[in-house]
Amino acid sequence: MGNYIAAPLERVMEKQQATMIKSQDRMRRTQMAMQMAFSRDLFMWMGGTWTGLVSGITLAKLAGKSVPPAMMAPVTILGIVSAYQYDMGYGTKLNRVNAEMNKIIDEEGSDKHWFVPLWPPEDSKK
């Protein structure tokens, strides 16, 4: 009699678990898409700022005015950060990060890293 009740409950639990996994995957994909959109937007702003800065320096040089050498620091830093944001938004950075995450989990094992808090702690089980 117990199996008569337990079998349908197991099917319901399996269906709920599959639904939860699909929902979590959808949320993960949404978060990744949101991160990519944020990176693309930030790249557009930083790229515009960098372009304006470089254009101003170029116009000043063409007009024969001196430009302080210290202006190269913001140009270099904004260029590097813009390249990073471009790679995140339009390049393959998320794929590389995902591959590295899988490598850490698969090859190094989760016993070396504490990703999720365990409750109760493993030490109390002994």
PDB file of N, CA and C in Angstrom, residues 42-102:
ATOM      1  N   LEU A  42      28.222  49.980 -20.745  1.00  0.00           N
ATOM      2  CA  LEU A  42      29.390  50.615 -20.151  1.00  0.00           C
ATOM      3  C   LEU A  42      30.481  50.837 -21.197  1.00  0.00           C
ATOM      4  N   PHE A  43      30.640  49.875 -22.099  1.00  0.00           N
ATOM      5  CA  PHE A  43      31.620  50.044 -23.173  1.00  0.00           C
ATOM      6  C   PHE A  43      31.273  51.247 -24.040  1.00  0.00           C
ATOM      7  N   MET A  44      29.996  51.426 -24.351  1.00  0.00           N
ATOM      8  CA  MET A  44      29.596  52.565 -25.184  1.00  0.00           C
ATOM      9  C   MET A  44      29.922  53.882 -24.498  1.00  0.00           C
ATOM     10  N   TRP A  45      29.648  53.977 -23.195  1.00  0.00           N
ATOM     11  CA  TRP A  45      29.952  55.200 -22.461  1.00  0.00           C
ATOM     12  C   TRP A  45      31.454  55.433 -22.377  1.00  0.00           C
ATOM     13  N   MET A  46      32.194  54.397 -22.027  1.00  0.00           N
ATOM     14  CA  MET A  46      33.640  54.555 -21.883  1.00  0.00           C
ATOM     15  C   MET A  46      34.300  54.801 -23.233  1.00  0.00           C
ATOM     16  N   GLY A  47      33.810  54.113 -24.265  1.00  0.00           N
ATOM     17  CA  GLY A  47      34.344  54.334 -25.602  1.00  0.00           C
ATOM     18  C   GLY A  47      34.109  55.756 -26.066  1.00  0.00           C
ATOM     19  N   GLY A  48      32.938  56.289 -25.775  1.00  0.00           N
ATOM     20  CA  GLY A  48      32.646  57.678 -26.123  1.00  0.00           C
ATOM     21  C   GLY A  48      33.542  58.655 -25.380  1.00  0.00           C
ATOM     22  N   THR A  49      33.753  58.376 -24.101  1.00  0.00           N
ATOM     23  CA  THR A  49      34.634  59.235 -23.303  1.00  0.00           C
ATOM     24  C   THR A  49      36.061  59.173 -23.835  1.00  0.00           C
ATOM     25  N   TRP A  50      36.528  57.960 -24.129  1.00  0.00           N
ATOM     26  CA  TRP A  50      37.887  57.789 -24.645  1.00  0.00           C
ATOM     27  C   TRP A  50      38.041  58.488 -25.995  1.00  0.00           C
ATOM     28  N   THR A  51      37.039  58.331 -26.857  1.00  0.00           N
ATOM     29  CA  THR A  51      37.090  58.967 -28.176  1.00  0.00           C
ATOM     30  C   THR A  51      37.133  60.490 -28.045  1.00  0.00           C
ATOM     31  N   GLY A  52      36.330  61.022 -27.141  1.00  0.00           N
ATOM     32  CA  GLY A  52      36.342  62.469 -26.915  1.00  0.00           C
ATOM     33  C   GLY A  52      37.683  62.948 -26.384  1.00  0.00           C
ATOM     34  N   LEU A  53      38.259  62.194 -25.481  1.00  0.00           N
ATOM     35  CA  LEU A  53      39.549  62.558 -24.915  1.00  0.00           C
ATOM     36  C   LEU A  53      40.646  62.518 -25.972  1.00  0.00           C
ATOM     37  N   VAL A  54      40.685  61.448 -26.735  1.00  0.00           N
ATOM     38  CA  VAL A  54      41.711  61.319 -27.790  1.00  0.00           C
ATOM     39  C   VAL A  54      41.497  62.381 -28.870  1.00  0.00           C
ATOM     40  N   SER A  55      40.242  62.655 -29.203  1.00  0.00           N
ATOM     41  CA  SER A  55      39.963  63.694 -30.207  1.00  0.00           C
ATOM     42  C   SER A  55      40.429  65.060 -29.719  1.00  0.00           C
ATOM     43  N   GLY A  56      40.184  65.351 -28.457  1.00  0.00           N
ATOM     44  CA  GLY A  56      40.624  66.626 -27.889  1.00  0.00           C
ATOM     45  C   GLY A  56      42.135  66.757 -27.908  1.00  0.00           C
ATOM     46  N   ILE A  57      42.819  65.680 -27.546  1.00  0.00           N
ATOM     47  CA  ILE A  57      44.282  65.708 -27.568  1.00  0.00           C
ATOM     48  C   ILE A  57      44.796  65.888 -28.996  1.00  0.00           C
ATOM     49  N   THR A  58      44.184  65.167 -29.930  1.00  0.00           N
ATOM     50  CA  THR A  58      44.596  65.265 -31.331  1.00  0.00           C
ATOM     51  C   THR A  58      44.376  66.675 -31.871  1.00  0.00           C
ATOM     52  N   LEU A  59      43.207  67.249 -31.591  1.00  0.00           N
ATOM     53  CA  LEU A  59      42.921  68.606 -32.056  1.00  0.00           C
ATOM     54  C   LEU A  59      43.877  69.620 -31.440  1.00  0.00           C
ATOM     55  N   ALA A  60      44.204  69.427 -30.154  1.00  0.00           N
ATOM     56  CA  ALA A  60      45.148  70.337 -29.503  1.00  0.00           C
ATOM     57  C   ALA A  60      46.528  70.234 -30.147  1.00  0.00           C
ATOM     58  N   LYS A  61      46.946  69.007 -30.450  1.00  0.00           N
ATOM     59  CA  LYS A  61      48.253  68.823 -31.107  1.00  0.00           C
ATOM     60  C   LYS A  61      48.252  69.435 -32.509  1.00  0.00           C
ATOM     61  N   LEU A  62      47.148  69.246 -33.247  1.00  0.00           N
ATOM     62  CA  LEU A  62      47.058  69.807 -34.594  1.00  0.00           C
ATOM     63  C   LEU A  62      47.043  71.334 -34.572  1.00  0.00           C
ATOM     64  N   ALA A  63      46.496  71.890 -33.495  1.00  0.00           N
ATOM     65  CA  ALA A  63      46.463  73.355 -33.367  1.00  0.00           C
ATOM     66  C   ALA A  63      47.798  73.900 -32.878  1.00  0.00           C
ATOM     67  N   GLY A  64      48.734  73.023 -32.587  1.00  0.00           N
ATOM     68  CA  GLY A  64      50.052  73.469 -32.150  1.00  0.00           C
ATOM     69  C   GLY A  64      50.147  73.730 -30.670  1.00  0.00           C
ATOM     70  N   LYS A  65      49.164  73.371 -29.909  1.00  0.00           N
ATOM     71  CA  LYS A  65      49.202  73.575 -28.463  1.00  0.00           C
ATOM     72  C   LYS A  65      49.886  72.382 -27.802  1.00  0.00           C
ATOM     73  N   SER A  66      50.469  72.665 -26.660  1.00  0.00           N
ATOM     74  CA  SER A  66      51.141  71.578 -25.942  1.00  0.00           C
ATOM     75  C   SER A  66      50.121  70.808 -25.096  1.00  0.00           C
ATOM     76  N   VAL A  67      50.336  69.523 -25.044  1.00  0.00           N
ATOM     77  CA  VAL A  67      49.470  68.654 -24.248  1.00  0.00           C
ATOM     78  C   VAL A  67      50.343  68.029 -23.170  1.00  0.00           C
ATOM     79  N   PRO A  68      49.927  68.139 -21.904  1.00  0.00           N
ATOM     80  CA  PRO A  68      50.756  67.575 -20.841  1.00  0.00           C
ATOM     81  C   PRO A  68      50.908  66.050 -20.998  1.00  0.00           C
ATOM     82  N   PRO A  69      52.108  65.545 -20.762  1.00  0.00           N
ATOM     83  CA  PRO A  69      52.320  64.103 -20.882  1.00  0.00           C
ATOM     84  C   PRO A  69      51.439  63.290 -19.920  1.00  0.00           C
ATOM     85  N   ALA A  70      50.992  63.927 -18.849  1.00  0.00           N
ATOM     86  CA  ALA A  70      50.134  63.231 -17.887  1.00  0.00           C
ATOM     87  C   ALA A  70      48.792  62.839 -18.501  1.00  0.00           C
ATOM     88  N   MET A  71      48.441  63.436 -19.637  1.00  0.00           N
ATOM     89  CA  MET A  71      47.179  63.090 -20.294  1.00  0.00           C
ATOM     90  C   MET A  71      47.212  61.675 -20.880  1.00  0.00           C
ATOM     91  N   MET A  72      48.406  61.120 -21.034  1.00  0.00           N
ATOM     92  CA  MET A  72      48.498  59.761 -21.576  1.00  0.00           C
ATOM     93  C   MET A  72      47.999  58.721 -20.578  1.00  0.00           C
ATOM     94  N   ALA A  73      48.062  59.018 -19.295  1.00  0.00           N
ATOM     95  CA  ALA A  73      47.592  58.057 -18.285  1.00  0.00           C
ATOM     96  C   ALA A  73      46.096  57.772 -18.434  1.00  0.00           C
ATOM     97  N   PRO A  74      45.224  58.799 -18.479  1.00  0.00           N
ATOM     98  CA  PRO A  74      43.808  58.495 -18.661  1.00  0.00           C
ATOM     99  C   PRO A  74      43.508  57.836 -20.010  1.00  0.00           C
ATOM    100  N   VAL A  75      44.244  58.230 -21.051  1.00  0.00           N
ATOM    101  CA  VAL A  75      44.020  57.630 -22.366  1.00  0.00           C
ATOM    102  C   VAL A  75      44.356  56.145 -22.319  1.00  0.00           C
ATOM    103  N   THR A  76      45.476  55.811 -21.689  1.00  0.00           N
ATOM    104  CA  THR A  76      45.882  54.408 -21.594  1.00  0.00           C
ATOM    105  C   THR A  76      44.921  53.611 -20.725  1.00  0.00           C
ATOM    106  N   ILE A  77      44.585  54.149 -19.560  1.00  0.00           N
ATOM    107  CA  ILE A  77      43.702  53.419 -18.636  1.00  0.00           C
ATOM    108  C   ILE A  77      42.323  53.232 -19.249  1.00  0.00           C
ATOM    109  N   LEU A  78      41.752  54.299 -19.819  1.00  0.00           N
ATOM    110  CA  LEU A  78      40.436  54.160 -20.443  1.00  0.00           C
ATOM    111  C   LEU A  78      40.476  53.199 -21.631  1.00  0.00           C
ATOM    112  N   GLY A  79      41.581  53.178 -22.343  1.00  0.00           N
ATOM    113  CA  GLY A  79      41.715  52.238 -23.459  1.00  0.00           C
ATOM    114  C   GLY A  79      41.709  50.798 -22.988  1.00  0.00           C
ATOM    115  N   ILE A  80      42.446  50.514 -21.922  1.00  0.00           N
ATOM    116  CA  ILE A  80      42.501  49.149 -21.391  1.00  0.00           C
ATOM    117  C   ILE A  80      41.151  48.726 -20.830  1.00  0.00           C
ATOM    118  N   VAL A  81      40.529  49.593 -20.053  1.00  0.00           N
ATOM    119  CA  VAL A  81      39.232  49.257 -19.469  1.00  0.00           C
ATOM    120  C   VAL A  81      38.167  49.114 -20.554  1.00  0.00           C
ATOM    121  N   SER A  82      38.230  49.950 -21.573  1.00  0.00           N
ATOM    122  CA  SER A  82      37.277  49.828 -22.683  1.00  0.00           C
ATOM    123  C   SER A  82      37.467  48.514 -23.427  1.00  0.00           C
ATOM    124  N   ALA A  83      38.712  48.098 -23.606  1.00  0.00           N
ATOM    125  CA  ALA A  83      38.973  46.815 -24.268  1.00  0.00           C
ATOM    126  C   ALA A  83      38.413  45.655 -23.437  1.00  0.00           C
ATOM    127  N   TYR A  84      38.565  45.746 -22.125  1.00  0.00           N
ATOM    128  CA  TYR A  84      38.013  44.719 -21.235  1.00  0.00           C
ATOM    129  C   TYR A  84      36.491  44.665 -21.357  1.00  0.00           C
ATOM    130  N   GLN A  85      35.856  45.831 -21.335  1.00  0.00           N
ATOM    131  CA  GLN A  85      34.394  45.871 -21.428  1.00  0.00           C
ATOM    132  C   GLN A  85      33.921  45.382 -22.794  1.00  0.00           C
ATOM    133  N   TYR A  86      34.670  45.702 -23.849  1.00  0.00           N
ATOM    134  CA  TYR A  86      34.316  45.207 -25.174  1.00  0.00           C
ATOM    135  C   TYR A  86      34.375  43.681 -25.205  1.00  0.00           C
ATOM    136  N   ASP A  87      35.427  43.130 -24.628  1.00  0.00           N
ATOM    137  CA  ASP A  87      35.578  41.675 -24.590  1.00  0.00           C
ATOM    138  C   ASP A  87      34.441  41.035 -23.800  1.00  0.00           C
ATOM    139  N   MET A  88      34.017  41.690 -22.720  1.00  0.00           N
ATOM    140  CA  MET A  88      32.923  41.142 -21.904  1.00  0.00           C
ATOM    141  C   MET A  88      31.599  41.236 -22.646  1.00  0.00           C
ATOM    142  N   GLY A  89      31.359  42.342 -23.313  1.00  0.00           N
ATOM    143  CA  GLY A  89      30.061  42.543 -23.952  1.00  0.00           C
ATOM    144  C   GLY A  89      29.925  41.946 -25.337  1.00  0.00           C
ATOM    145  N   TYR A  90      30.996  41.980 -26.116  1.00  0.00           N
ATOM    146  CA  TYR A  90      30.910  41.531 -27.505  1.00  0.00           C
ATOM    147  C   TYR A  90      31.843  40.357 -27.817  1.00  0.00           C
ATOM    148  N   GLY A  91      32.812  40.128 -26.964  1.00  0.00           N
ATOM    149  CA  GLY A  91      33.799  39.082 -27.215  1.00  0.00           C
ATOM    150  C   GLY A  91      33.431  37.756 -26.579  1.00  0.00           C
ATOM    151  N   THR A  92      34.447  36.997 -26.223  1.00  0.00           N
ATOM    152  CA  THR A  92      34.244  35.646 -25.703  1.00  0.00           C
ATOM    153  C   THR A  92      34.625  35.529 -24.231  1.00  0.00           C
ATOM    154  N   LYS A  93      34.651  36.636 -23.517  1.00  0.00           N
ATOM    155  CA  LYS A  93      35.075  36.597 -22.115  1.00  0.00           C
ATOM    156  C   LYS A  93      34.185  35.697 -21.274  1.00  0.00           C
ATOM    157  N   LEU A  94      32.876  35.797 -21.432  1.00  0.00           N
ATOM    158  CA  LEU A  94      31.982  34.956 -20.626  1.00  0.00           C
ATOM    159  C   LEU A  94      32.208  33.477 -20.912  1.00  0.00           C
ATOM    160  N   ASN A  95      32.503  33.133 -22.165  1.00  0.00           N
ATOM    161  CA  ASN A  95      32.797  31.733 -22.490  1.00  0.00           C
ATOM    162  C   ASN A  95      34.082  31.278 -21.811  1.00  0.00           C
ATOM    163  N   ARG A  96      35.096  32.150 -21.801  1.00  0.00           N
ATOM    164  CA  ARG A  96      36.359  31.789 -21.155  1.00  0.00           C
ATOM    165  C   ARG A  96      36.195  31.664 -19.653  1.00  0.00           C
ATOM    166  N   VAL A  97      35.414  32.561 -19.053  1.00  0.00           N
ATOM    167  CA  VAL A  97      35.165  32.494 -17.613  1.00  0.00           C
ATOM    168  C   VAL A  97      34.390  31.218 -17.278  1.00  0.00           C
ATOM    169  N   ASN A  98      33.397  30.892 -18.098  1.00  0.00           N
ATOM    170  CA  ASN A  98      32.616  29.673 -17.876  1.00  0.00           C
ATOM    171  C   ASN A  98      33.495  28.432 -18.005  1.00  0.00           C
ATOM    172  N   ALA A  99      34.393  28.410 -18.987  1.00  0.00           N
ATOM    173  CA  ALA A  99      35.307  27.273 -19.157  1.00  0.00           C
ATOM    174  C   ALA A  99      36.236  27.146 -17.956  1.00  0.00           C
ATOM    175  N   GLU A 100      36.723  28.268 -17.451  1.00  0.00           N
ATOM    176  CA  GLU A 100      37.602  28.227 -16.274  1.00  0.00           C
ATOM    177  C   GLU A 100      36.839  27.743 -15.042  1.00  0.00           C
ATOM    178  N   MET A 101      35.579  28.174 -14.910  1.00  0.00           N
ATOM    179  CA  MET A 101      34.764  27.710 -13.797  1.00  0.00           C
ATOM    180  C   MET A 101      34.590  26.199 -13.858  1.00  0.00           C
ATOM    181  N   ASN A 102      34.274  25.677 -15.048  1.00  0.00           N
ATOM    182  CA  ASN A 102      34.110  24.228 -15.199  1.00  0.00           C
ATOM    183  C   ASN A 102      35.410  23.492 -14.912  1.00  0.00           C
TER     184      ASN A 102
END
